Coordinates of C-alpha atoms in Angstrom, one line a residue:
Chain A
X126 CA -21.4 -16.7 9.8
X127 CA -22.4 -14.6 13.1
X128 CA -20.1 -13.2 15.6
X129 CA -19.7 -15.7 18.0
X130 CA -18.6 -18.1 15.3
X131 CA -15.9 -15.1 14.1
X132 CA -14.4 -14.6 17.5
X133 CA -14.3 -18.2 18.3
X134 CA -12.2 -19.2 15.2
X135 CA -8.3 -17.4 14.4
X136 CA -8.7 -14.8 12.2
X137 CA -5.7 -15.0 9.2
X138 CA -3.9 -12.5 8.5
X139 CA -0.6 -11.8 6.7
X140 CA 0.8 -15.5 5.8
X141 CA 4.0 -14.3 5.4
X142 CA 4.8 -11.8 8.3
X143 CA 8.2 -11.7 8.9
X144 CA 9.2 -13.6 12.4
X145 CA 6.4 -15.7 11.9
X146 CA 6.7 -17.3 8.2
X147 CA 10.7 -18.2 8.6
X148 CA 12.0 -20.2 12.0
X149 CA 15.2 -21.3 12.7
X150 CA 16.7 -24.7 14.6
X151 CA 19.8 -24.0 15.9
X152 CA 20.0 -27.5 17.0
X153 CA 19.2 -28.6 14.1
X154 CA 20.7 -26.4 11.9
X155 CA 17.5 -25.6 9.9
X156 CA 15.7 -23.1 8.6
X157 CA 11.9 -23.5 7.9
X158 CA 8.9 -22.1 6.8
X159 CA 5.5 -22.2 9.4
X160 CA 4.6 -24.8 7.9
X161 CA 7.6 -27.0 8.7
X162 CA 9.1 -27.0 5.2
X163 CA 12.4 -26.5 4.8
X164 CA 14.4 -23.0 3.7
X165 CA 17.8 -22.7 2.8
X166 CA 19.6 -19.8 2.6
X167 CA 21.7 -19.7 -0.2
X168 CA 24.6 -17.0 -0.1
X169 CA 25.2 -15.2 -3.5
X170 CA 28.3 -16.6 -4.1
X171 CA 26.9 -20.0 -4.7
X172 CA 24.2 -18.3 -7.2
X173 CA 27.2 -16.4 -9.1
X174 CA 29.1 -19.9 -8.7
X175 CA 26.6 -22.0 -10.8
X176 CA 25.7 -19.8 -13.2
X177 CA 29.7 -19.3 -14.0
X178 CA 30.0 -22.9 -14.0
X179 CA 27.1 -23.5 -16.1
X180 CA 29.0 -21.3 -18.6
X181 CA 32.2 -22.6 -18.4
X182 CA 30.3 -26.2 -18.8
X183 CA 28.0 -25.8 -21.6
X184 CA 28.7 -22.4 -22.6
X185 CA 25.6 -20.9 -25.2
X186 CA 22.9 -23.5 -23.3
X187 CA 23.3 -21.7 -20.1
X188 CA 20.6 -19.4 -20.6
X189 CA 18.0 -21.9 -21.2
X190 CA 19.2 -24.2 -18.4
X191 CA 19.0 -21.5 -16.5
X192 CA 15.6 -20.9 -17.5
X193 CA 14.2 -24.4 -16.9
X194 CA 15.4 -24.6 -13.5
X195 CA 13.4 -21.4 -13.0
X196 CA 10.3 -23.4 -14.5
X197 CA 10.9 -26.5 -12.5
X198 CA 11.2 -23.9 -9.5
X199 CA 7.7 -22.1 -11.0
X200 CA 5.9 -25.6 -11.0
X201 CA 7.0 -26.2 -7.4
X202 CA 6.7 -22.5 -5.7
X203 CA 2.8 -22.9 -7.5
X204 CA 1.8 -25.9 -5.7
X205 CA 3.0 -24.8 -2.4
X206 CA 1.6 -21.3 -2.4
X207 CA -1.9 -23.3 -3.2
X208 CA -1.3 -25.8 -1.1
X209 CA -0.1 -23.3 2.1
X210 CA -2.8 -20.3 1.6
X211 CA -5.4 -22.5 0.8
X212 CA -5.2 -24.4 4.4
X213 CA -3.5 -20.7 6.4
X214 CA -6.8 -18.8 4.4
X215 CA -9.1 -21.9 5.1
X216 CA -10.1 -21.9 1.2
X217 CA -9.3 -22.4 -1.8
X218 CA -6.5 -20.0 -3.7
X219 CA -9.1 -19.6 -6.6
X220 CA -11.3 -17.8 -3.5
X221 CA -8.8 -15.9 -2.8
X222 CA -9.4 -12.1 -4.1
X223 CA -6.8 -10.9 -6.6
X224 CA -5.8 -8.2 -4.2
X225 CA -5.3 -10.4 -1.3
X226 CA -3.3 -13.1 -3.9
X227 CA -0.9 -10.2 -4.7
X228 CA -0.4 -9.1 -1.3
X229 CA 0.7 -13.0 -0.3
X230 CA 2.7 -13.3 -3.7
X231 CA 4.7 -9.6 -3.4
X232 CA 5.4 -10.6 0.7
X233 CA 6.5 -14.1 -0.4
X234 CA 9.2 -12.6 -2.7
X235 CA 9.9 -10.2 0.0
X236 CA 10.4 -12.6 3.0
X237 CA 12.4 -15.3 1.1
X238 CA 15.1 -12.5 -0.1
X239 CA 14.1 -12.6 -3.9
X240 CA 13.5 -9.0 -4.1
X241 CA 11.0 -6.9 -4.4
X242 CA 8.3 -7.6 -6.9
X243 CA 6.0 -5.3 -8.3
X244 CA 3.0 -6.4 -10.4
X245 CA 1.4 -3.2 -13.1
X246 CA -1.7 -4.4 -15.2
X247 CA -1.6 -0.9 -17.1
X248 CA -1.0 -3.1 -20.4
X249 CA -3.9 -5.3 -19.4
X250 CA -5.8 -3.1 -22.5
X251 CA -2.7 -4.8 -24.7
X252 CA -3.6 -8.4 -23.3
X253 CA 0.2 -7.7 -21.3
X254 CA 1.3 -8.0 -17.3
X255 CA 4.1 -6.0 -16.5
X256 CA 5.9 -7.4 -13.8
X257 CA 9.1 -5.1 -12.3
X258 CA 11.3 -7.0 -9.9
X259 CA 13.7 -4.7 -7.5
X260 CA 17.0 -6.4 -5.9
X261 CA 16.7 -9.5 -7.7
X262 CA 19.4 -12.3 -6.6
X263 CA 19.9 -13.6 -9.8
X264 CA 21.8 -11.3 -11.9
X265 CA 24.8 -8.9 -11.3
X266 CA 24.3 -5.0 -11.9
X267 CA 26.2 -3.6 -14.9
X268 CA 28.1 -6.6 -16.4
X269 CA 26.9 -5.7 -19.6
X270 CA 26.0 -8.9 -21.7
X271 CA 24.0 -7.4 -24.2
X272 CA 20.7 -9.2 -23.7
X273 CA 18.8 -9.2 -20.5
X274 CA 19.8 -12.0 -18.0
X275 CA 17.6 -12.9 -15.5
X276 CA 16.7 -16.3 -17.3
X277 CA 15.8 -18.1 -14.0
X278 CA 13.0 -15.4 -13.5
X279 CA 11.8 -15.4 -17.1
X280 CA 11.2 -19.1 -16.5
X281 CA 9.8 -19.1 -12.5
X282 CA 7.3 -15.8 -14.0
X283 CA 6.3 -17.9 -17.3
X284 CA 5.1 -21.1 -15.3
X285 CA 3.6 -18.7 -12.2
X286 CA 1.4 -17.1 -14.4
X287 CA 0.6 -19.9 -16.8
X288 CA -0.7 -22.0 -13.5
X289 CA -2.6 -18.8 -12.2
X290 CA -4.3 -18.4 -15.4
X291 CA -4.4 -21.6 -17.0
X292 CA -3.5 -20.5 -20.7
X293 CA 0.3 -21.0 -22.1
X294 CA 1.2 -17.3 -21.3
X295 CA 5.2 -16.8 -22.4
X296 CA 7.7 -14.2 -20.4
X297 CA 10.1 -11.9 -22.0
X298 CA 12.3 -9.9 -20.0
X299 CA 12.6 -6.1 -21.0
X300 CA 15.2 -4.5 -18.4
X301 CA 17.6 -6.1 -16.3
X302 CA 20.4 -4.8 -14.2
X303 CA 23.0 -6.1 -15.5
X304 CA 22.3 -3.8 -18.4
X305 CA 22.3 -1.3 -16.0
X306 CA 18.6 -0.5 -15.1
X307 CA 17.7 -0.2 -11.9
X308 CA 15.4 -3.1 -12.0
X309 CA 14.2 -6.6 -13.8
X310 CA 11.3 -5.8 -15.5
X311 CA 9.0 -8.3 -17.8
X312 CA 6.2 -8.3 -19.7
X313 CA 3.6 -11.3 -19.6
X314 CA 1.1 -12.6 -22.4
X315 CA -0.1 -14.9 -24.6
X316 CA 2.6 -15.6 -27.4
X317 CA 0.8 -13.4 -30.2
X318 CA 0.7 -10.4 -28.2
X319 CA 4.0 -10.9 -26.9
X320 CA 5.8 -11.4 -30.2
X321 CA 6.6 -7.7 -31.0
X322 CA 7.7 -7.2 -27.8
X323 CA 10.0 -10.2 -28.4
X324 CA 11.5 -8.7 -31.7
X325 CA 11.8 -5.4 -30.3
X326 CA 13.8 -6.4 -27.4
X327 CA 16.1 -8.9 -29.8
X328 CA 16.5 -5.6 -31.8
X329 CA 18.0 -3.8 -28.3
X330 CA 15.0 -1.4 -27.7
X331 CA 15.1 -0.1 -24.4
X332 CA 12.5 -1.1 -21.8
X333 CA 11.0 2.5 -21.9
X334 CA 10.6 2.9 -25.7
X335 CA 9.0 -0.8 -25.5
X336 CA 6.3 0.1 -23.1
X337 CA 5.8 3.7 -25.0
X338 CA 5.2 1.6 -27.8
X339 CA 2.8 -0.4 -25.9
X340 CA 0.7 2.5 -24.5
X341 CA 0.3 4.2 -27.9
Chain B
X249 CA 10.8 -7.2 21.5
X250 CA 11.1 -4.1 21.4
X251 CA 13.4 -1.4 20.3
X252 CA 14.2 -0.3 23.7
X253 CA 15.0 -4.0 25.2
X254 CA 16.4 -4.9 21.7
X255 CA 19.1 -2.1 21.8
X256 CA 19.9 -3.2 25.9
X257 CA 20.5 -6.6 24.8
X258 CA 23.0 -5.7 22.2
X259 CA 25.1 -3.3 25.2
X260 CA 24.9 -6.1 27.1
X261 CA 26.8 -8.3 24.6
X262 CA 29.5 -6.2 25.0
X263 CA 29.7 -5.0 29.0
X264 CA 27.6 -5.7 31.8
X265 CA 24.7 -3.2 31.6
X266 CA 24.8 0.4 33.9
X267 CA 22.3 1.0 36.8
X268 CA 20.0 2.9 34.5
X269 CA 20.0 0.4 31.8
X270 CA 19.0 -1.7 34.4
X271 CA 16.3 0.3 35.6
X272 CA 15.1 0.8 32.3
X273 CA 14.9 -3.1 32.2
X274 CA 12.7 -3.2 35.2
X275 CA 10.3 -0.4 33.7
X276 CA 10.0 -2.5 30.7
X277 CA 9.1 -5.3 32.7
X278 CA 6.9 -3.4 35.3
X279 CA 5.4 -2.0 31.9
X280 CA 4.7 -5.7 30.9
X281 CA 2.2 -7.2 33.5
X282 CA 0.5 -3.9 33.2
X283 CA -0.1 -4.3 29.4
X284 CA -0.7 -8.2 30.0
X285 CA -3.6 -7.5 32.2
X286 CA -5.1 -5.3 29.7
X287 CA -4.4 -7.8 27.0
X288 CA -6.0 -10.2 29.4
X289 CA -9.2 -7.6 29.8
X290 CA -9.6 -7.0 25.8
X291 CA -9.2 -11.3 25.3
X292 CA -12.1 -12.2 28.3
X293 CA -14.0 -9.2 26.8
X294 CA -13.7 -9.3 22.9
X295 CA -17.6 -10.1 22.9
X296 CA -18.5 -7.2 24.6
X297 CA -16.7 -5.0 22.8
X298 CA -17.8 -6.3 19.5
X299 CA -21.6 -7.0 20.1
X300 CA -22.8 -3.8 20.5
X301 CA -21.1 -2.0 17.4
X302 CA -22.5 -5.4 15.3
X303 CA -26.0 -4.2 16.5
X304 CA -25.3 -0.8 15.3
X305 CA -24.2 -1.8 11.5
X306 CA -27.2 -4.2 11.5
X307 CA -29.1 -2.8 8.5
X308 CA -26.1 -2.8 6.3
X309 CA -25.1 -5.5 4.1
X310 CA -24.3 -8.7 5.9
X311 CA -21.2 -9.7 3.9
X312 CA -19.4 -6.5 3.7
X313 CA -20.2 -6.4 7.2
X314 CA -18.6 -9.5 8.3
X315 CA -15.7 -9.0 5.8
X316 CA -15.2 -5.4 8.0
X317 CA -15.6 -6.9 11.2
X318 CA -13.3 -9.7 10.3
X319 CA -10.6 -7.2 9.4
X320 CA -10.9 -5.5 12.8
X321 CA -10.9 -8.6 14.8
X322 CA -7.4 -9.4 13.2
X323 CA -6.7 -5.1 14.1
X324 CA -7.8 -5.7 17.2
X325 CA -6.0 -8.6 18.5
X326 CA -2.7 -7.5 16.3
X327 CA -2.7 -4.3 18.3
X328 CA -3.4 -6.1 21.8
X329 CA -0.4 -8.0 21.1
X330 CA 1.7 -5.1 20.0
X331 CA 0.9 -3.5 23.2
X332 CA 1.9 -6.3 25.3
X333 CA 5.1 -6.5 23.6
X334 CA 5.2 -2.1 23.2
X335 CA 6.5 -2.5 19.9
X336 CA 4.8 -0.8 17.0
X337 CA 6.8 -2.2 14.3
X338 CA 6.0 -5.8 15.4
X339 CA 2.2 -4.5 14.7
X340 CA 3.6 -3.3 11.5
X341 CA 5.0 -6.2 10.2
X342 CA 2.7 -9.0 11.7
X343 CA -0.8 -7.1 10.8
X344 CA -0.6 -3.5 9.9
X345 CA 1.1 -4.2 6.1
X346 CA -2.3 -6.8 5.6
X347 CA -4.5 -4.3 6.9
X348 CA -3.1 -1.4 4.5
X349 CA -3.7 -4.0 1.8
X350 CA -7.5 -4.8 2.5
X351 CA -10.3 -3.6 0.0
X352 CA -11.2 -0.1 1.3
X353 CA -14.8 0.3 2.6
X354 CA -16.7 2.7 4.6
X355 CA -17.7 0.4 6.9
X356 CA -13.8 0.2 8.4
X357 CA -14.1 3.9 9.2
X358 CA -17.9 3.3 10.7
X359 CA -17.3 0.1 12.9
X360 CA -13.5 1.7 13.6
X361 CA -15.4 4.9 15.6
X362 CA -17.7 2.8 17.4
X363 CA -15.8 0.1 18.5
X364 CA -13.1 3.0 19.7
X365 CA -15.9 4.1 21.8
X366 CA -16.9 0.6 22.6
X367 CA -12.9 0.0 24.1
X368 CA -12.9 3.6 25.7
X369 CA -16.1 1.8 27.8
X370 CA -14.9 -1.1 28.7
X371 CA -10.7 -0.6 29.1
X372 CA -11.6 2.7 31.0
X373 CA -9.8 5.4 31.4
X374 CA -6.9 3.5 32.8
X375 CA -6.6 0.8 30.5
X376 CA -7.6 2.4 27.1
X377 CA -3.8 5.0 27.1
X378 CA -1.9 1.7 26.9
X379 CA -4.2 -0.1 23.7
X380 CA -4.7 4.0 22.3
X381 CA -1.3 3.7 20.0
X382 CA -1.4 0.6 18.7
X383 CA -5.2 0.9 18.0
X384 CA -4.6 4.7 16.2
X385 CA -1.9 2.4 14.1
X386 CA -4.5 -0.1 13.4
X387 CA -6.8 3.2 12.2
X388 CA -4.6 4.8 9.9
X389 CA -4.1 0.9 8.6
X390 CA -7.7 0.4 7.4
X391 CA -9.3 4.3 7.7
X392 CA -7.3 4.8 4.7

C-alpha cells in the first residue's frame, strides 16, 4: 500500500469511542450501537430483580442459571465483536494484534457500563489468565454469601475465551465484591491447571494467597 | 462541544444567558470558522504535508513505516477535528486513548518531528497556534 491509497481510504481508529459507538433515537425511543444494533440500558434494579427472583424461584440452581445466561450472552457478544471489528478494522479479528484485540475488548466493557476490565497474563508461565473486573453490574458489594457471585461473568469469560482460543478453557472466580474485595477477579485455563485453583477457592482461600500460590 | 459552550448551555437551561455569556458565545463561534478554515487547509493539503516526511523515512522498513504513518494519519485528522470543535477531551476520547494503546516504535517520534515541521510549513505561522495543542496531545499519545 503507498500513500495515496492510505489517505484516500478512512483510517480506523478506536471502534468504541464514546459518542460515536452508542446513539440514541429519541423518536424512537432506541438506543444503538454504530452499527445499528440495538442497546438497552438496563437499570440495576432490574439486574438485582431477576437474580432475587431467580432465587426465590428455583432457589440452589440460581447460580448456574445464572451462569448459562452469561454463556448464551458469551456466544453472542463473540460473534458480534468478530463480526463488527472485522468489517470497522477491514480484516479479520484473527488479524487483529493481541494488543489492539484488548484495547477493543477493555473499551467495549467500558462503553456498555459493564465495568472496567483488566486482563494480567503474569500466570501465563502457569498456563492461567487473570482477568480483574472493577464496578461490575452484576453483584452487590458486601452481602456476604460466602462463595463468590458473579456467576453471569464466570460464564460470559468461560465462553469469551474458549471462542478466542479455541480449546475448552473453564473460569473460576477468585474475588468478588460481594465478599468485600474491591473487585471481581478470575482466573482462566484449561481444566487441569485450573483444578487447584478450583479446590482452593471451595476451601475459602483468599484471592491473594491463591495467586501467591500460583507465583511460587 | 466543548467545555466552555457545554457549561453555557447548562446556564441557559435555567435563565436566559448574561451579555458576557453571550459574548463568550460569539467568540466561540468567531473562533469556529477560524479553526474550520484551517481544518479546511490541513484536509485539501494532507498530501503535502505527508509526502515529503514519507520521502525522508524511505530507507526504513516499509511495513513499520506504513503502520507509523497510518497511526498519524488517524493523529492527524483526530486532532484537526478536535481543533475545530476546541475540545481536547473529544480528542481524548475519539483518538488519543487508541493512540496511547498502539505498539510503541521509534518511527512515531521520527515521522512525529518531521511532519511538525512539515505543518509549521504549510499552516504558517498563523494557522499552525490553532492545530499546535491538539497536535502536542497527539505527541505525548504516540511519543510515549
Amino acid at each position: 500500500m503507498n500513500l495515496d491509497t492510505l489517505l484516500n481510504q478512512p483510517v480506523p481508529t478506536d471502534y468504541f469511542a464514546p459518542g460515536v459507538y452508542v446513539q440514541g433515537d429519541l423518536e424512537l425511543g432506541t438506543l444503538s450501537n454504530r452499527r445499528g444494533n440495538r442497546l438497552v440500558a438496563i437499570p440495576e434494579h432490574l439486574v438485582r430483580g431477576i437474580e432475587a427472583g431467580l432465587v426465590q424461584e428455583i432457589g440452589k440452581a440460581t447460580p448456574l442459571v445464572l451462569q448459562r445466561c452469561g454463556r448464551h450472552w458469551g456466544q453472542h457478544l463473540f460473534a458480534r465483536l468478530a463480526e463488527e471489528l472485522a468489517e470497522y478494522y477491514g480484516k479479520p479479528l484473527a488479524d487483529l494484534t493481541m494488543q489492539e484485540f484488548i484495547y477493543c475488548l477493555t473499551r467495549c466493557w467500558q462503553v456498555h457500563g459493564w465495568g472496567q476490565l483488566h486482563l494480567d497474563w503474569s500466570y501465563s508461565a502457569q498456563g492461567l489468565i487473570l482477568v480483574s473486573i472493577y464496578n461490575s453490574p452484576w453483584v452487590r458489594p458486601h452481602i456476604g454469601t460466602g462463595q463468590p457471585s458473579a456467576h453471569v461473568e464466570v460464564g460470559l469469560l468461560e465462553v469469551l475465551f474458549r471462542q478466542l482460543t479455541g480449546r475448552e478453557v473453564q473460569c473460576v472466580q477468585i474475588a468478588c465484591v460481594s465478599l468485600g474485595h474491591g473487585m471481581n477477579q478470575f482466573l482462566i485455563g484449561l481444566p487441569e491447571r485450573l483444578q487447584p485453583v478450583v479446590d482452593w477457592v471451595q476451601s475459602g482461600m483468599d484471592a491473594a494467597t491463591i495467586l501467591q500460590r500460583l507465583a511460587t | 462541544m466543548n467545555g466552555t459552550v457545554r457549561q453555557l448551555l447548562n446556564t441557559a437551561e435555567q435563565r436566559y444567558l448574561e451579555a458576557a455569556e453571550q459574548q463568550q458565545l460569539w467568540q466561540q463561534f468567531h473562533g469556529l470558522t477560524n479553526r474550520l478554515t484551517v481544518y479546511e487547509h490541513i484536509r485539501t493539503q494532507e498530501a503535502q504535508i505527508f509526502r515529503p516526511v514519507t520521502r525522508q523515512v524511505a530507507s526504513a522498513d516499509e511495513g513499520a513505516v506504513l503502520a507509523a504513518l497510518r497511526d498519524w494519519v488517524g493523529a492527524l485528522r483526530g486532532a484537526a477535528l478536535a481543533m475545530v470543535l476546541d475540545d481536547p477531551e473529544f480528542f481524548d476520547q475519539r483518538v488519543g486513548q487508541w493512540l496511547r494503546s498502539r505498539p510503541s516504535s521509534p518511527l512515531h517520534g521520527t515521522l512525529g518531528q518531521l511532519l511538525q515541521a512539515q505543518l509549521q510549513t504549510v499552516l504558517g505561522a498563523q494557522e499552525w497556534p490553532l492545530l499546535a495543542p491538539y497536535w502536542d496531545q497527539a505527541q505525548r499519545c504516540l511519543c510515549r
